[in-house]
Amino acid sequence: MVSGAAHPTRRRVLLAGTAGLVAGAATASMAGAAHAATPAATRAAAVEPDIDSCATWGARPARGSINVLTNRPTRIIVHHTVSDNTNDFSRTQAHEHAHWVQDLHMDDNGWVDTGYHFLVSRGGWITEGRHESLRTLTAGSGLVLGAHTSGQNYNAIGIANEGAYHDGATPPAAQWEVLVTLCAYVCQQYGIAPTQLYGHMDFNSTQCPGIFHDMLPQLRSEVADALS
C-alpha cells in the first residue's frame, strides 16, 4: 500500500524522494537525502535516524515552559497533518512544513508549541516538533508533554506524517521507510514494544491518521523486523 515501494530495507542512507528514482538520480541526490547513522555497536538493531532539531529548521521559541515528565512513554501514536500532498520532497519543504504546523498549533490552537514530538515529511525528512523532544529521545528517558492525542499526552510519543491520507492517498516510499526507522528507534530508546503502535483514531473521534491506520499491522511488523 506504499506508493512505489515494496518493504523497506535498513540502509545507512534513506533516500528522500520517490521509489522510482533511477540509480543515477539516486546517487546524485545523496546530498538531499534523509539518512540514518549506523547504530552504535553496543545498542540494539535499530538505526538512529537523522532528525533536524528545532534549531536546525528555525523553529519559533516556545510560548512558555516545555513540561518534561519523568516517566517514559509506553506507546507511539501516528498522525497525519492534513497538509497538501506535495511532490516537493526536499529538506527545505520539510522545514517549511514544520513551520506550517508550528504556526497552526501556536497561532490557531493557542498552544505553547508544536503539539507533535516529531514530523516525517513526504520526502523522508524528520523534524523535531515540540522543543526538547529530540534531547529526551536521544537520552532514552523523560517525556515531553505534547498536545497530539487527548487523554494520551502523558504517556505517548506523537509522530505526524506530512500530507492528507484520506480518500485512497498513500504515503510515498521514502516517508514510509523513514517512519518505520523512526518508530523502531523510539521503541528501542524507550523500551516500547512494536505492538504498542497506534493511530490517533484509536483514542479520539477523528479520521486521523487516514490510511496509516489501515497500515498499522504492516508498521508494527516492519518495526519489529527492524529491531530483530
Coordinates of C-alpha atoms in Angstrom, one line a residue:
M1 CA 0.0 0.0 0.0
V2 CA 3.1 2.3 0.0
S3 CA 3.4 4.2 -3.3
G4 CA 6.2 3.0 -5.4
A5 CA 7.8 0.6 -2.9
A6 CA 7.8 -2.8 -1.5
H7 CA 9.0 -3.5 2.0
P8 CA 11.7 -1.0 3.1
T9 CA 15.2 -2.2 3.9
R10 CA 17.5 -0.9 6.6
R11 CA 20.2 1.3 4.9
R12 CA 22.7 3.8 6.1
V13 CA 21.2 6.3 3.7
L14 CA 17.4 6.6 3.3
L15 CA 16.8 8.4 0.0
A16 CA 14.4 11.3 0.0
G17 CA 12.1 11.1 -2.9
T18 CA 10.0 8.6 -4.8
A19 CA 11.0 4.9 -5.0
G20 CA 11.0 5.4 -8.8
L21 CA 14.3 7.2 -8.7
V22 CA 16.8 5.6 -11.1
A23 CA 20.2 4.6 -9.7
G24 CA 22.0 7.6 -11.3
A25 CA 19.5 10.1 -9.9
A26 CA 19.6 8.4 -6.5
T27 CA 23.4 8.8 -6.5
A28 CA 23.1 12.5 -7.5
S29 CA 20.6 13.2 -4.8
M30 CA 22.6 11.8 -1.8
A31 CA 23.3 15.3 -0.6
G32 CA 19.5 15.8 -0.5
A33 CA 18.7 12.6 1.3
A34 CA 17.0 11.7 4.6
H35 CA 19.6 9.4 6.1
A36 CA 20.3 7.4 9.2
A37 CA 23.5 6.9 11.1
T38 CA 24.9 3.5 11.8
P39 CA 23.8 2.4 15.3
A40 CA 26.4 2.1 18.0
A41 CA 27.8 -1.4 18.4
T42 CA 26.6 -1.5 22.0
R43 CA 23.0 -0.8 21.0
A44 CA 20.2 -3.0 19.6
A45 CA 19.5 -3.3 15.9
A46 CA 17.5 -0.1 15.3
V47 CA 19.1 2.6 13.1
E48 CA 19.4 6.0 14.7
P49 CA 17.8 8.4 12.2
D50 CA 18.9 11.9 11.4
I51 CA 16.4 14.3 12.9
D52 CA 16.5 18.0 12.2
S53 CA 16.2 19.8 15.6
C54 CA 14.1 22.8 16.2
A55 CA 17.3 24.9 16.0
T56 CA 18.2 23.4 12.6
W57 CA 14.8 24.1 11.0
G58 CA 14.5 27.5 12.7
A59 CA 11.5 26.9 15.0
R60 CA 10.0 29.8 16.9
P61 CA 10.7 29.8 20.6
A62 CA 8.0 28.1 22.7
R63 CA 5.4 30.4 24.2
G64 CA 6.1 29.3 27.7
S65 CA 7.7 26.4 29.5
I66 CA 8.1 23.0 28.0
N67 CA 7.0 20.4 30.5
V68 CA 9.3 17.4 30.6
L69 CA 7.8 14.5 32.5
T70 CA 10.0 12.0 34.4
N71 CA 8.1 8.9 33.1
R72 CA 9.0 7.1 29.9
P73 CA 6.3 6.8 27.1
T74 CA 4.6 3.4 26.7
R75 CA 3.3 3.8 23.2
I76 CA 3.6 5.6 19.9
I77 CA 0.6 7.3 18.2
V78 CA 0.7 8.0 14.5
H79 CA -0.9 11.1 12.9
H80 CA -1.2 12.9 9.6
T81 CA -1.1 16.7 9.4
V82 CA -3.8 17.1 6.6
S83 CA -1.4 19.3 4.7
D84 CA -1.1 19.3 0.9
N85 CA 0.2 16.0 -0.6
T86 CA 3.2 17.9 -2.2
N87 CA 5.6 16.4 -4.7
D88 CA 8.3 18.5 -3.3
F89 CA 10.4 16.0 -1.4
S90 CA 13.2 18.4 -0.4
R91 CA 14.6 19.1 3.0
T92 CA 13.5 22.7 2.5
Q93 CA 9.9 21.6 2.1
A94 CA 10.2 19.5 5.3
H95 CA 11.3 22.6 7.2
E96 CA 8.5 24.7 5.6
H97 CA 6.0 22.1 6.7
A98 CA 7.4 22.1 10.3
H99 CA 6.9 25.9 10.3
W100 CA 3.4 25.5 9.0
V101 CA 2.5 23.0 11.7
Q102 CA 4.0 25.1 14.5
D103 CA 2.2 28.2 13.3
L104 CA -1.1 26.4 13.2
H105 CA -0.6 24.9 16.7
M106 CA 0.6 28.1 18.3
D107 CA -1.4 30.8 16.5
D108 CA -4.7 29.0 15.7
N109 CA -4.8 26.5 18.6
G110 CA -3.1 28.7 21.1
W111 CA -0.7 26.0 22.2
V112 CA 2.7 26.6 23.7
D113 CA 4.5 24.9 20.8
T114 CA 4.0 22.2 18.1
G115 CA 1.8 19.5 19.5
Y116 CA 3.6 16.6 18.0
H117 CA 7.0 15.3 19.1
F118 CA 8.3 14.5 15.6
L119 CA 7.2 15.0 12.0
V120 CA 8.0 12.9 8.9
S121 CA 7.9 14.7 5.6
R122 CA 6.7 13.1 2.4
G123 CA 10.3 13.2 1.2
G124 CA 11.5 11.2 4.2
W125 CA 13.0 14.0 6.3
I126 CA 12.4 14.0 10.1
T127 CA 12.0 17.2 12.0
E128 CA 11.7 17.7 15.8
G129 CA 8.3 19.1 16.7
R130 CA 7.9 20.2 20.3
H131 CA 11.2 21.5 21.8
E132 CA 13.2 19.1 23.9
S133 CA 11.7 16.1 22.2
L134 CA 14.9 15.2 20.4
R135 CA 17.0 15.6 23.6
T136 CA 14.8 13.3 25.6
L137 CA 14.6 10.7 22.9
T138 CA 18.4 10.6 22.5
A139 CA 18.7 10.2 26.3
G140 CA 16.0 7.5 26.3
S141 CA 14.5 9.0 29.4
G142 CA 11.8 11.5 30.1
L143 CA 8.8 12.5 28.0
V144 CA 8.0 15.9 26.7
L145 CA 4.3 16.6 27.4
G146 CA 2.9 17.1 24.0
A147 CA -0.6 18.0 22.6
H148 CA -1.4 15.4 20.0
T149 CA -3.9 13.0 21.4
S150 CA -6.5 13.8 24.1
G151 CA -6.0 11.5 27.1
Q152 CA -2.7 10.1 25.9
N153 CA -0.3 13.0 26.1
Y154 CA 1.2 11.9 29.4
N155 CA 2.3 8.5 28.1
A156 CA 2.7 8.6 24.3
I157 CA 5.0 9.9 21.6
G158 CA 3.2 11.6 18.8
I159 CA 4.6 11.2 15.3
A160 CA 2.8 13.1 12.5
N161 CA 3.2 12.5 8.8
E162 CA 3.1 15.3 6.3
G163 CA 0.1 15.1 4.0
A164 CA -3.6 14.1 3.9
Y165 CA -4.3 10.4 3.7
H166 CA -8.0 10.1 3.2
D167 CA -9.7 9.1 0.0
G168 CA -7.2 6.5 -1.1
A169 CA -4.0 8.5 -0.8
T170 CA -0.9 6.5 0.2
P171 CA 2.4 7.7 1.6
P172 CA 5.4 7.9 -0.6
A173 CA 8.0 5.2 -0.2
A174 CA 10.6 7.5 1.5
Q175 CA 8.1 8.7 4.0
W176 CA 7.0 5.2 4.9
E177 CA 10.6 3.9 5.2
V178 CA 11.7 6.7 7.5
L179 CA 8.5 6.4 9.6
V180 CA 9.5 2.7 10.2
T181 CA 13.0 3.7 11.1
L182 CA 11.9 6.5 13.5
C183 CA 9.3 4.2 15.2
A184 CA 11.9 1.5 15.6
Y185 CA 14.4 3.9 17.2
V186 CA 11.8 5.3 19.5
C187 CA 10.8 1.8 20.6
Q188 CA 14.5 0.9 21.2
Q189 CA 15.2 4.1 23.2
Y190 CA 12.2 3.8 25.4
G191 CA 11.7 0.1 25.6
I192 CA 8.3 0.3 23.8
A193 CA 7.0 -2.9 22.2
P194 CA 6.2 -2.7 18.4
T195 CA 2.7 -3.9 19.3
Q196 CA 2.2 -0.5 21.1
L197 CA 1.9 1.5 17.9
Y198 CA -1.5 3.1 17.4
G199 CA -3.3 5.6 15.3
H200 CA -5.0 8.8 16.6
M201 CA -8.4 7.4 15.9
D202 CA -7.8 4.5 18.4
F203 CA -8.3 7.1 21.2
N204 CA -10.3 10.0 19.8
S205 CA -13.1 10.6 17.4
T206 CA -11.2 11.6 14.3
Q207 CA -10.3 10.4 10.8
C208 CA -6.6 10.8 11.6
P209 CA -4.3 9.2 10.5
G210 CA -6.3 8.2 7.5
I211 CA -4.7 5.3 5.5
F212 CA -1.9 5.0 8.1
H213 CA -4.4 3.4 10.5
D214 CA -5.1 0.6 8.0
M215 CA -1.4 0.2 7.6
L216 CA -0.7 -0.2 11.4
P217 CA -0.3 -4.0 11.2
Q218 CA 2.3 -3.6 8.5
L219 CA 4.0 -0.8 10.5
R220 CA 4.2 -3.0 13.6
S221 CA 5.6 -5.9 11.7
E222 CA 8.3 -3.8 9.9
V223 CA 9.3 -2.1 13.2
A224 CA 9.6 -5.5 14.8
D225 CA 11.8 -6.6 11.9
A226 CA 13.9 -3.5 12.3
L227 CA 14.5 -4.4 15.9
S228 CA 15.4 -8.0 15.3

